[in-house]
Amino acid sequence: MMKTRLLNNGTEIPSPGFGTYRLGSNDEEIYRAVRHALDAGYRHIDTASMYGNEVPVGKAIREGNVPREGLFVTTKLWGSDIIQEGIEKAFDDSMQRLDIGYIDLYLVHWPVKGKIAYTWREMERIYQSGRVKAIGVSNHLIHHLDALLKEAEIIPAVDQVELHPYLVMQDLQDYCHEKGIVVESWSPLGSSKIPLLTDPVLQEIATRKEKTTAQVILRWNLQKQLVPLPKSSDGDRQRENISLFDFNLTADEMADIDHLDRSLRTGIHPDAITF
Ligand code: A2P
């Protein structure tokens, strides 16, 4: 059900992962959805301090039927903690809220203008303390990565960005591939804000393959070496979103999906975020 990819420091990352942003309206719903996801076969859970759900996510992981070492857990550093120069404390707080012993991947949630190199030095220090298996970034575009890499000792393992067939960012994908940075896709299904799941090209491929459009999009991610993070609160859709390993998209189908790109962002532009 689940395959893994290797990060640039040798850590294995299961793909797809399970996104948890706005997964439920209260802790109980979030807890239940993560427990379901683990039962469905997900082995990679993605959260963030900003989601406000580290406590129920951590509880579901502790009480779920998968041993901790069989799971990959990501959380993220929020921008205001960077601005206030409280990075180490923000990390400790996430560790405490999750209460799962260690974190597999710690990400800088958004680039903070003028603080990119400073933030990364602090992230490197946290990595060197051994409490996290890998460090990376999120929502970093090429110019942010350029600024980071100019002073980095450790290459980020991951860049997690909004990415789907209407926002392909092939130049960023190529850049990351060349540097050994794995790209993760958030909102891989385009969120409910855009009609991606009813796109006629995707529907046509899905009909031909006897799959759903969501599965076609997620399979496209896997064949492009991306790690998608689909989110669903529904058990059937959770299973659907990891049933991706019994079909292949042809080179022509991959190209047809690539051509759907229209640089359409559903979330904020990384240069416009404020904290
Ligand atoms: P639901 O939780 O009811 O399944 P985002 O882009 O913000 O990650 O949100 C993903 C959205 O796509 C959610 O609204 C989720 O709703 C929906 N979704 C997830 N998987 C599927 C699927 N396989 N088919 C249709 N909708 C899906």
PDB file of C-alpha atoms and ligand atoms in Angstrom:
ATOM      1  CA  MET A   1       0.000   0.000   0.000  1.00  0.00           C
ATOM      2  CA  MET A   2       2.812   2.372   0.878  1.00  0.00           C
ATOM      3  CA  LYS A   3       6.193   2.907  -0.767  1.00  0.00           C
ATOM      4  CA  THR A   4       9.140   4.823   0.630  1.00  0.00           C
ATOM      5  CA  ARG A   5      11.633   7.235  -0.895  1.00  0.00           C
ATOM      6  CA  LEU A   6      15.075   8.068   0.368  1.00  0.00           C
ATOM      7  CA  LEU A   7      15.869  11.536   1.671  1.00  0.00           C
ATOM      8  CA  ASN A   8      19.329  13.005   1.068  1.00  0.00           C
ATOM      9  CA  ASN A   9      20.568  11.901   4.520  1.00  0.00           C
ATOM     10  CA  GLY A  10      19.472   8.277   4.069  1.00  0.00           C
ATOM     11  CA  THR A  11      16.191   8.573   6.012  1.00  0.00           C
ATOM     12  CA  GLU A  12      13.250   6.767   4.426  1.00  0.00           C
ATOM     13  CA  ILE A  13      10.046   8.726   3.835  1.00  0.00           C
ATOM     14  CA  PRO A  14       6.770   6.863   3.188  1.00  0.00           C
ATOM     15  CA  SER A  15       4.720   8.196   0.273  1.00  0.00           C
ATOM     16  CA  PRO A  16       1.954   9.310   0.124  1.00  0.00           C
ATOM     17  CA  GLY A  17       1.778  11.055   3.483  1.00  0.00           C
ATOM     18  CA  PHE A  18      -1.370  12.120   5.289  1.00  0.00           C
ATOM     19  CA  GLY A  19      -2.107  15.864   5.571  1.00  0.00           C
ATOM     20  CA  THR A  20      -3.843  17.120   8.713  1.00  0.00           C
ATOM     21  CA  TYR A  21      -4.499  20.845   8.123  1.00  0.00           C
ATOM     22  CA  ARG A  22      -8.146  21.604   9.018  1.00  0.00           C
ATOM     23  CA  LEU A  23      -8.807  17.898   9.302  1.00  0.00           C
ATOM     24  CA  GLY A  24     -11.580  18.318  11.838  1.00  0.00           C
ATOM     25  CA  SER A  25     -13.337  20.959  13.870  1.00  0.00           C
ATOM     26  CA  ASN A  26     -12.312  19.616  17.275  1.00  0.00           C
ATOM     27  CA  ASP A  27      -9.616  17.452  18.856  1.00  0.00           C
ATOM     28  CA  GLU A  28     -11.808  14.355  18.942  1.00  0.00           C
ATOM     29  CA  GLU A  29     -12.502  14.520  15.188  1.00  0.00           C
ATOM     30  CA  ILE A  30      -8.820  15.058  14.434  1.00  0.00           C
ATOM     31  CA  TYR A  31      -7.825  12.178  16.724  1.00  0.00           C
ATOM     32  CA  ARG A  32     -10.341   9.858  15.050  1.00  0.00           C
ATOM     33  CA  ALA A  33      -9.310  10.843  11.515  1.00  0.00           C
ATOM     34  CA  VAL A  34      -5.625  10.161  12.255  1.00  0.00           C
ATOM     35  CA  ARG A  35      -6.469   6.823  13.926  1.00  0.00           C
ATOM     36  CA  HIS A  36      -8.474   5.900  10.788  1.00  0.00           C
ATOM     37  CA  ALA A  37      -5.630   6.965   8.540  1.00  0.00           C
ATOM     38  CA  LEU A  38      -3.195   4.738  10.437  1.00  0.00           C
ATOM     39  CA  ASP A  39      -5.646   1.833  10.209  1.00  0.00           C
ATOM     40  CA  ALA A  40      -6.058   2.512   6.480  1.00  0.00           C
ATOM     41  CA  GLY A  41      -2.281   2.108   6.018  1.00  0.00           C
ATOM     42  CA  TYR A  42      -0.778   5.614   6.136  1.00  0.00           C
ATOM     43  CA  ARG A  43       2.674   5.629   7.718  1.00  0.00           C
ATOM     44  CA  HIS A  44       3.518   9.310   7.264  1.00  0.00           C
ATOM     45  CA  ILE A  45       1.591  12.016   9.128  1.00  0.00           C
ATOM     46  CA  ASP A  46       2.105  15.708   8.392  1.00  0.00           C
ATOM     47  CA  THR A  47       1.234  18.346  10.979  1.00  0.00           C
ATOM     48  CA  ALA A  48       2.455  21.816  12.023  1.00  0.00           C
ATOM     49  CA  SER A  49       2.414  23.964  15.139  1.00  0.00           C
ATOM     50  CA  MET A  50       0.224  26.441  13.230  1.00  0.00           C
ATOM     51  CA  TYR A  51      -2.469  23.777  12.632  1.00  0.00           C
ATOM     52  CA  GLY A  52      -3.108  23.734  16.391  1.00  0.00           C
ATOM     53  CA  ASN A  53      -3.575  19.953  16.274  1.00  0.00           C
ATOM     54  CA  GLU A  54      -0.269  18.523  17.507  1.00  0.00           C
ATOM     55  CA  VAL A  55      -1.892  17.299  20.738  1.00  0.00           C
ATOM     56  CA  PRO A  56      -4.645  15.117  19.153  1.00  0.00           C
ATOM     57  CA  VAL A  57      -2.294  14.049  16.329  1.00  0.00           C
ATOM     58  CA  GLY A  58       0.318  12.940  18.888  1.00  0.00           C
ATOM     59  CA  LYS A  59      -2.310  11.131  20.946  1.00  0.00           C
ATOM     60  CA  ALA A  60      -3.568   9.242  17.878  1.00  0.00           C
ATOM     61  CA  ILE A  61       0.011   8.228  17.057  1.00  0.00           C
ATOM     62  CA  ARG A  62       0.705   7.057  20.621  1.00  0.00           C
ATOM     63  CA  GLU A  63      -2.543   5.130  20.849  1.00  0.00           C
ATOM     64  CA  GLY A  64      -2.650   3.846  17.257  1.00  0.00           C
ATOM     65  CA  ASN A  65      -1.770   0.323  16.176  1.00  0.00           C
ATOM     66  CA  VAL A  66       1.547   1.187  14.560  1.00  0.00           C
ATOM     67  CA  PRO A  67       4.834   1.201  16.518  1.00  0.00           C
ATOM     68  CA  ARG A  68       6.494   4.618  16.620  1.00  0.00           C
ATOM     69  CA  GLU A  69       9.522   3.438  14.628  1.00  0.00           C
ATOM     70  CA  GLY A  70       7.189   2.348  11.815  1.00  0.00           C
ATOM     71  CA  LEU A  71       5.901   5.904  11.416  1.00  0.00           C
ATOM     72  CA  PHE A  72       7.213   9.101   9.870  1.00  0.00           C
ATOM     73  CA  VAL A  73       5.975  12.319  11.511  1.00  0.00           C
ATOM     74  CA  THR A  74       6.522  15.866  10.282  1.00  0.00           C
ATOM     75  CA  THR A  75       5.865  19.124  12.071  1.00  0.00           C
ATOM     76  CA  LYS A  76       6.769  22.717  11.240  1.00  0.00           C
ATOM     77  CA  LEU A  77       8.207  25.905  12.693  1.00  0.00           C
ATOM     78  CA  TRP A  78       5.871  28.927  12.471  1.00  0.00           C
ATOM     79  CA  GLY A  79       7.067  32.355  11.254  1.00  0.00           C
ATOM     80  CA  SER A  80       6.315  34.344  14.400  1.00  0.00           C
ATOM     81  CA  ASP A  81       8.673  32.043  16.332  1.00  0.00           C
ATOM     82  CA  ILE A  82      11.374  32.964  13.810  1.00  0.00           C
ATOM     83  CA  ILE A  83      10.658  36.694  14.073  1.00  0.00           C
ATOM     84  CA  GLN A  84      10.727  36.525  17.877  1.00  0.00           C
ATOM     85  CA  GLU A  85      13.908  34.440  17.749  1.00  0.00           C
ATOM     86  CA  GLY A  86      12.318  31.609  19.717  1.00  0.00           C
ATOM     87  CA  ILE A  87      13.110  28.739  17.362  1.00  0.00           C
ATOM     88  CA  GLU A  88      14.561  26.331  19.918  1.00  0.00           C
ATOM     89  CA  LYS A  89      11.604  26.897  22.258  1.00  0.00           C
ATOM     90  CA  ALA A  90       9.106  26.440  19.408  1.00  0.00           C
ATOM     91  CA  PHE A  91      10.721  23.097  18.627  1.00  0.00           C
ATOM     92  CA  ASP A  92      10.626  22.030  22.295  1.00  0.00           C
ATOM     93  CA  ASP A  93       6.943  23.041  22.495  1.00  0.00           C
ATOM     94  CA  SER A  94       6.085  20.943  19.419  1.00  0.00           C
ATOM     95  CA  MET A  95       7.984  17.988  20.905  1.00  0.00           C
ATOM     96  CA  GLN A  96       6.010  18.371  24.121  1.00  0.00           C
ATOM     97  CA  ARG A  97       2.620  18.689  22.415  1.00  0.00           C
ATOM     98  CA  LEU A  98       3.240  15.702  20.139  1.00  0.00           C
ATOM     99  CA  ASP A  99       4.868  13.637  22.918  1.00  0.00           C
ATOM    100  CA  ILE A 100       6.078  10.918  20.544  1.00  0.00           C
ATOM    101  CA  GLY A 101       9.765  10.800  21.533  1.00  0.00           C
ATOM    102  CA  TYR A 102      11.247  12.286  18.369  1.00  0.00           C
ATOM    103  CA  ILE A 103      10.219  14.015  15.169  1.00  0.00           C
ATOM    104  CA  ASP A 104      11.142  12.568  11.796  1.00  0.00           C
ATOM    105  CA  LEU A 105      11.076  15.773   9.791  1.00  0.00           C
ATOM    106  CA  TYR A 106      11.083  19.366  11.043  1.00  0.00           C
ATOM    107  CA  LEU A 107      10.289  22.016   8.440  1.00  0.00           C
ATOM    108  CA  VAL A 108      10.503  25.805   8.262  1.00  0.00           C
ATOM    109  CA  HIS A 109       6.816  26.420   7.491  1.00  0.00           C
ATOM    110  CA  TRP A 110       7.256  29.604   5.390  1.00  0.00           C
ATOM    111  CA  PRO A 111      10.305  31.686   4.496  1.00  0.00           C
ATOM    112  CA  VAL A 112      10.675  34.824   6.627  1.00  0.00           C
ATOM    113  CA  LYS A 113      12.195  37.644   4.605  1.00  0.00           C
ATOM    114  CA  GLY A 114      15.682  38.593   5.818  1.00  0.00           C
ATOM    115  CA  LYS A 115      15.797  35.641   8.231  1.00  0.00           C
ATOM    116  CA  ILE A 116      16.280  32.686   5.901  1.00  0.00           C
ATOM    117  CA  ALA A 117      19.968  32.037   6.667  1.00  0.00           C
ATOM    118  CA  TYR A 118      19.498  32.656  10.410  1.00  0.00           C
ATOM    119  CA  THR A 119      16.525  30.272  10.543  1.00  0.00           C
ATOM    120  CA  TRP A 120      18.444  27.557   8.751  1.00  0.00           C
ATOM    121  CA  ARG A 121      21.417  27.834  11.137  1.00  0.00           C
ATOM    122  CA  GLU A 122      19.013  27.238  14.042  1.00  0.00           C
ATOM    123  CA  MET A 123      17.439  24.303  12.193  1.00  0.00           C
ATOM    124  CA  GLU A 124      20.898  22.807  11.651  1.00  0.00           C
ATOM    125  CA  ARG A 125      21.559  23.121  15.388  1.00  0.00           C
ATOM    126  CA  ILE A 126      18.324  21.271  16.190  1.00  0.00           C
ATOM    127  CA  TYR A 127      19.252  18.541  13.694  1.00  0.00           C
ATOM    128  CA  GLN A 128      22.693  18.188  15.246  1.00  0.00           C
ATOM    129  CA  SER A 129      21.073  17.721  18.678  1.00  0.00           C
ATOM    130  CA  GLY A 130      19.700  14.383  17.359  1.00  0.00           C
ATOM    131  CA  ARG A 131      16.044  14.994  18.224  1.00  0.00           C
ATOM    132  CA  VAL A 132      14.902  15.042  14.614  1.00  0.00           C
ATOM    133  CA  LYS A 133      15.818  12.642  11.805  1.00  0.00           C
ATOM    134  CA  ALA A 134      15.770  15.240   9.017  1.00  0.00           C
ATOM    135  CA  ILE A 135      15.221  18.960   8.457  1.00  0.00           C
ATOM    136  CA  GLY A 136      13.761  20.815   5.531  1.00  0.00           C
ATOM    137  CA  VAL A 137      11.601  23.703   4.405  1.00  0.00           C
ATOM    138  CA  SER A 138       8.113  24.410   3.160  1.00  0.00           C
ATOM    139  CA  ASN A 139       6.756  27.027   0.760  1.00  0.00           C
ATOM    140  CA  HIS A 140      10.258  27.966  -0.390  1.00  0.00           C
ATOM    141  CA  LEU A 141      10.576  29.034  -4.019  1.00  0.00           C
ATOM    142  CA  ILE A 142      13.842  29.003  -5.964  1.00  0.00           C
ATOM    143  CA  HIS A 143      14.979  32.424  -4.751  1.00  0.00           C
ATOM    144  CA  HIS A 144      14.374  31.412  -1.129  1.00  0.00           C
ATOM    145  CA  LEU A 145      16.338  28.181  -1.618  1.00  0.00           C
ATOM    146  CA  ASP A 146      19.146  30.114  -3.306  1.00  0.00           C
ATOM    147  CA  ALA A 147      19.407  32.377  -0.242  1.00  0.00           C
ATOM    148  CA  LEU A 148      19.338  29.385   2.096  1.00  0.00           C
ATOM    149  CA  LEU A 149      21.844  27.243   0.221  1.00  0.00           C
ATOM    150  CA  LYS A 150      24.361  30.086  -0.012  1.00  0.00           C
ATOM    151  CA  GLU A 151      25.074  29.661   3.712  1.00  0.00           C
ATOM    152  CA  ALA A 152      23.840  26.146   4.465  1.00  0.00           C
ATOM    153  CA  GLU A 153      25.978  23.322   5.791  1.00  0.00           C
ATOM    154  CA  ILE A 154      23.125  20.837   5.470  1.00  0.00           C
ATOM    155  CA  ILE A 155      21.017  20.671   2.317  1.00  0.00           C
ATOM    156  CA  PRO A 156      17.293  20.644   3.185  1.00  0.00           C
ATOM    157  CA  ALA A 157      15.881  17.131   2.837  1.00  0.00           C
ATOM    158  CA  VAL A 158      12.474  18.363   1.670  1.00  0.00           C
ATOM    159  CA  ASP A 159      10.619  21.350   0.262  1.00  0.00           C
ATOM    160  CA  GLN A 160       6.860  21.048   0.856  1.00  0.00           C
ATOM    161  CA  VAL A 161       4.892  23.328  -1.452  1.00  0.00           C
ATOM    162  CA  GLU A 162       1.415  23.753  -2.870  1.00  0.00           C
ATOM    163  CA  LEU A 163       1.568  21.593  -5.981  1.00  0.00           C
ATOM    164  CA  HIS A 164      -1.072  20.006  -8.230  1.00  0.00           C
ATOM    165  CA  PRO A 165      -1.753  19.763 -11.977  1.00  0.00           C
ATOM    166  CA  TYR A 166      -2.877  23.416 -12.090  1.00  0.00           C
ATOM    167  CA  LEU A 167       0.315  24.528 -10.242  1.00  0.00           C
ATOM    168  CA  VAL A 168       3.143  22.299 -11.470  1.00  0.00           C
ATOM    169  CA  MET A 169       6.161  24.583 -10.856  1.00  0.00           C
ATOM    170  CA  GLN A 170       8.369  22.372 -13.005  1.00  0.00           C
ATOM    171  CA  ASP A 171      11.297  24.791 -12.626  1.00  0.00           C
ATOM    172  CA  LEU A 172      11.179  24.408  -8.842  1.00  0.00           C
ATOM    173  CA  GLN A 173      10.827  20.629  -9.187  1.00  0.00           C
ATOM    174  CA  ASP A 174      13.875  20.493 -11.482  1.00  0.00           C
ATOM    175  CA  TYR A 175      15.902  22.738  -9.156  1.00  0.00           C
ATOM    176  CA  CYS A 176      15.096  20.568  -6.115  1.00  0.00           C
ATOM    177  CA  HIS A 177      15.766  17.365  -8.010  1.00  0.00           C
ATOM    178  CA  GLU A 178      19.186  18.641  -9.021  1.00  0.00           C
ATOM    179  CA  LYS A 179      20.033  19.609  -5.412  1.00  0.00           C
ATOM    180  CA  GLY A 180      18.741  16.350  -3.897  1.00  0.00           C
ATOM    181  CA  ILE A 181      15.730  17.958  -2.211  1.00  0.00           C
ATOM    182  CA  VAL A 182      12.534  15.863  -2.211  1.00  0.00           C
ATOM    183  CA  VAL A 183       9.444  17.889  -3.127  1.00  0.00           C
ATOM    184  CA  GLU A 184       6.243  17.247  -1.198  1.00  0.00           C
ATOM    185  CA  SER A 185       2.863  18.421  -2.527  1.00  0.00           C
ATOM    186  CA  TRP A 186       0.354  20.057  -0.218  1.00  0.00           C
ATOM    187  CA  SER A 187      -3.225  20.337  -1.426  1.00  0.00           C
ATOM    188  CA  PRO A 188      -2.328  17.795  -4.118  1.00  0.00           C
ATOM    189  CA  LEU A 189      -6.019  17.535  -5.027  1.00  0.00           C
ATOM    190  CA  GLY A 190      -6.315  21.287  -5.436  1.00  0.00           C
ATOM    191  CA  SER A 191      -8.485  21.875  -2.328  1.00  0.00           C
ATOM    192  CA  SER A 192     -12.202  22.589  -2.652  1.00  0.00           C
ATOM    193  CA  LYS A 193     -11.434  26.090  -4.016  1.00  0.00           C
ATOM    194  CA  ILE A 194     -10.717  24.968  -7.594  1.00  0.00           C
ATOM    195  CA  PRO A 195     -12.505  22.427  -9.810  1.00  0.00           C
ATOM    196  CA  LEU A 196      -9.443  20.225 -10.345  1.00  0.00           C
ATOM    197  CA  LEU A 197     -11.182  16.932  -9.536  1.00  0.00           C
ATOM    198  CA  THR A 198     -13.689  17.529 -12.347  1.00  0.00           C
ATOM    199  CA  ASP A 199     -11.100  18.535 -14.941  1.00  0.00           C
ATOM    200  CA  PRO A 200     -12.114  16.818 -18.233  1.00  0.00           C
ATOM    201  CA  VAL A 201      -8.574  15.679 -19.124  1.00  0.00           C
ATOM    202  CA  LEU A 202      -8.158  14.057 -15.714  1.00  0.00           C
ATOM    203  CA  GLN A 203     -11.636  12.561 -15.875  1.00  0.00           C
ATOM    204  CA  GLU A 204     -10.911  11.068 -19.268  1.00  0.00           C
ATOM    205  CA  ILE A 205      -7.695   9.429 -18.038  1.00  0.00           C
ATOM    206  CA  ALA A 206      -9.470   8.222 -14.889  1.00  0.00           C
ATOM    207  CA  THR A 207     -12.260   6.598 -16.918  1.00  0.00           C
ATOM    208  CA  ARG A 208      -9.717   4.864 -19.160  1.00  0.00           C
ATOM    209  CA  LYS A 209      -7.789   3.557 -16.151  1.00  0.00           C
ATOM    210  CA  GLU A 210     -10.916   2.699 -14.133  1.00  0.00           C
ATOM    211  CA  LYS A 211      -9.590   4.914 -11.327  1.00  0.00           C
ATOM    212  CA  THR A 212     -10.804   8.149  -9.747  1.00  0.00           C
ATOM    213  CA  THR A 213      -9.434  11.562 -10.740  1.00  0.00           C
ATOM    214  CA  ALA A 214      -7.917  11.828  -7.249  1.00  0.00           C
ATOM    215  CA  GLN A 215      -6.007   8.585  -7.831  1.00  0.00           C
ATOM    216  CA  VAL A 216      -4.796   9.790 -11.232  1.00  0.00           C
ATOM    217  CA  ILE A 217      -3.481  13.023  -9.694  1.00  0.00           C
ATOM    218  CA  LEU A 218      -1.770  11.173  -6.847  1.00  0.00           C
ATOM    219  CA  ARG A 219      -0.251   8.606  -9.241  1.00  0.00           C
ATOM    220  CA  TRP A 220       1.072  11.508 -11.354  1.00  0.00           C
ATOM    221  CA  ASN A 221       2.745  12.795  -8.165  1.00  0.00           C
ATOM    222  CA  LEU A 222       4.410   9.441  -7.483  1.00  0.00           C
ATOM    223  CA  GLN A 223       5.691   9.083 -11.054  1.00  0.00           C
ATOM    224  CA  LYS A 224       7.145  12.599 -10.836  1.00  0.00           C
ATOM    225  CA  GLN A 225       9.041  11.566  -7.660  1.00  0.00           C
ATOM    226  CA  LEU A 226       6.854  13.886  -5.574  1.00  0.00           C
ATOM    227  CA  VAL A 227       5.554  12.940  -2.116  1.00  0.00           C
ATOM    228  CA  PRO A 228       1.870  13.948  -2.071  1.00  0.00           C
ATOM    229  CA  LEU A 229       0.091  14.733   1.195  1.00  0.00           C
ATOM    230  CA  PRO A 230      -3.601  14.132   0.501  1.00  0.00           C
ATOM    231  CA  LYS A 231      -5.953  14.961   3.341  1.00  0.00           C
ATOM    232  CA  SER A 232      -9.320  13.373   3.925  1.00  0.00           C
ATOM    233  CA  SER A 233     -11.509  12.995   6.969  1.00  0.00           C
ATOM    234  CA  ASP A 234     -13.400  10.173   5.254  1.00  0.00           C
ATOM    235  CA  GLY A 235     -12.213   6.563   5.671  1.00  0.00           C
ATOM    236  CA  ASP A 236     -13.133   5.470   2.125  1.00  0.00           C
ATOM    237  CA  ARG A 237     -11.398   8.442   0.529  1.00  0.00           C
ATOM    238  CA  GLN A 238      -8.366   7.910   2.785  1.00  0.00           C
ATOM    239  CA  ARG A 239      -8.056   4.370   1.420  1.00  0.00           C
ATOM    240  CA  GLU A 240      -8.713   5.516  -2.147  1.00  0.00           C
ATOM    241  CA  ASN A 241      -5.854   8.007  -1.848  1.00  0.00           C
ATOM    242  CA  ILE A 242      -3.269   5.325  -1.092  1.00  0.00           C
ATOM    243  CA  SER A 243      -4.553   2.700  -3.532  1.00  0.00           C
ATOM    244  CA  LEU A 244      -2.144   3.824  -6.205  1.00  0.00           C
ATOM    245  CA  PHE A 245       0.199   0.942  -6.834  1.00  0.00           C
ATOM    246  CA  ASP A 246      -1.747  -1.248  -9.263  1.00  0.00           C
ATOM    247  CA  PHE A 247      -1.633   1.043 -12.299  1.00  0.00           C
ATOM    248  CA  ASN A 248       0.758   3.239 -14.287  1.00  0.00           C
ATOM    249  CA  LEU A 249       0.329   6.427 -16.278  1.00  0.00           C
ATOM    250  CA  THR A 250       1.938   6.389 -19.710  1.00  0.00           C
ATOM    251  CA  ALA A 251       4.434   9.064 -20.772  1.00  0.00           C
ATOM    252  CA  ASP A 252       1.691  10.662 -22.899  1.00  0.00           C
ATOM    253  CA  GLU A 253      -0.752  10.717 -19.994  1.00  0.00           C
ATOM    254  CA  MET A 254       1.927  12.242 -17.745  1.00  0.00           C
ATOM    255  CA  ALA A 255       2.582  14.935 -20.359  1.00  0.00           C
ATOM    256  CA  ASP A 256      -1.144  15.636 -20.789  1.00  0.00           C
ATOM    257  CA  ILE A 257      -1.410  16.224 -17.030  1.00  0.00           C
ATOM    258  CA  ASP A 258       1.727  18.406 -17.014  1.00  0.00           C
ATOM    259  CA  HIS A 259       0.083  20.547 -19.704  1.00  0.00           C
ATOM    260  CA  LEU A 260      -2.836  21.368 -17.411  1.00  0.00           C
ATOM    261  CA  ASP A 261      -0.514  23.766 -15.567  1.00  0.00           C
ATOM    262  CA  ARG A 262      -1.917  27.286 -15.266  1.00  0.00           C
ATOM    263  CA  SER A 263       0.133  28.568 -12.290  1.00  0.00           C
ATOM    264  CA  LEU A 264      -3.025  28.614 -10.219  1.00  0.00           C
ATOM    265  CA  ARG A 265      -2.385  28.959  -6.518  1.00  0.00           C
ATOM    266  CA  THR A 266      -5.157  28.244  -3.989  1.00  0.00           C
ATOM    267  CA  GLY A 267      -3.058  29.367  -1.017  1.00  0.00           C
ATOM    268  CA  ILE A 268      -1.058  32.494  -0.335  1.00  0.00           C
ATOM    269  CA  HIS A 269       2.058  33.303  -2.390  1.00  0.00           C
ATOM    270  CA  PRO A 270       5.189  32.598  -0.309  1.00  0.00           C
ATOM    271  CA  ASP A 271       6.378  36.201  -0.751  1.00  0.00           C
ATOM    272  CA  ALA A 272       3.077  37.603   0.543  1.00  0.00           C
ATOM    273  CA  ILE A 273       2.744  35.744   3.831  1.00  0.00           C
ATOM    274  CA  THR A 274       2.704  37.766   7.054  1.00  0.00           C
ATOM    275  CA  PHE A 275       2.791  36.470  10.621  1.00  0.00           C
TER     276      PHE A 275
HETATM  277  P1  A2P B   1     -12.852  15.118   2.683  1.00  0.00           P
HETATM  278  O1  A2P B   1     -12.068  15.363   3.931  1.00  0.00           O
HETATM  279  O2  A2P B   1     -14.324  15.262   2.904  1.00  0.00           O
HETATM  280  O3  A2P B   1     -12.490  13.816   2.005  1.00  0.00           O
HETATM  281  P2  A2P B   1      -6.794  20.077   0.834  1.00  0.00           P
HETATM  282  O4  A2P B   1      -6.547  20.382  -0.603  1.00  0.00           O
HETATM  283  O5  A2P B   1      -6.946  21.295   1.658  1.00  0.00           O
HETATM  284  O6  A2P B   1      -5.808  19.109   1.360  1.00  0.00           O
HETATM  285  O7  A2P B   1      -8.205  19.358   0.946  1.00  0.00           O
HETATM  286  C1  A2P B   1      -8.453  18.186   0.266  1.00  0.00           C
HETATM  287  C2  A2P B   1      -9.938  18.153  -0.004  1.00  0.00           C
HETATM  288  O8  A2P B   1     -10.215  17.098  -0.905  1.00  0.00           O
HETATM  289  C3  A2P B   1     -10.757  17.914   1.222  1.00  0.00           C
HETATM  290  O9  A2P B   1     -11.869  18.752   1.147  1.00  0.00           O
HETATM  291  C4  A2P B   1     -11.183  16.434   1.126  1.00  0.00           C
HETATM  292  O10 A2P B   1     -12.474  16.296   1.655  1.00  0.00           O
HETATM  293  C5  A2P B   1     -11.177  16.226  -0.359  1.00  0.00           C
HETATM  294  N1  A2P B   1     -10.760  14.874  -0.775  1.00  0.00           N
HETATM  295  C6  A2P B   1      -9.751  14.138  -0.281  1.00  0.00           C
HETATM  296  N2  A2P B   1      -9.622  12.990  -0.952  1.00  0.00           N
HETATM  297  C7  A2P B   1     -10.580  12.999  -1.908  1.00  0.00           C
HETATM  298  C8  A2P B   1     -10.945  12.100  -2.925  1.00  0.00           C
HETATM  299  N3  A2P B   1     -10.306  10.955  -3.097  1.00  0.00           N
HETATM  300  N4  A2P B   1     -11.983  12.436  -3.735  1.00  0.00           N
HETATM  301  C9  A2P B   1     -12.641  13.599  -3.563  1.00  0.00           C
HETATM  302  N5  A2P B   1     -12.335  14.509  -2.626  1.00  0.00           N
HETATM  303  C10 A2P B   1     -11.308  14.213  -1.806  1.00  0.00           C
END
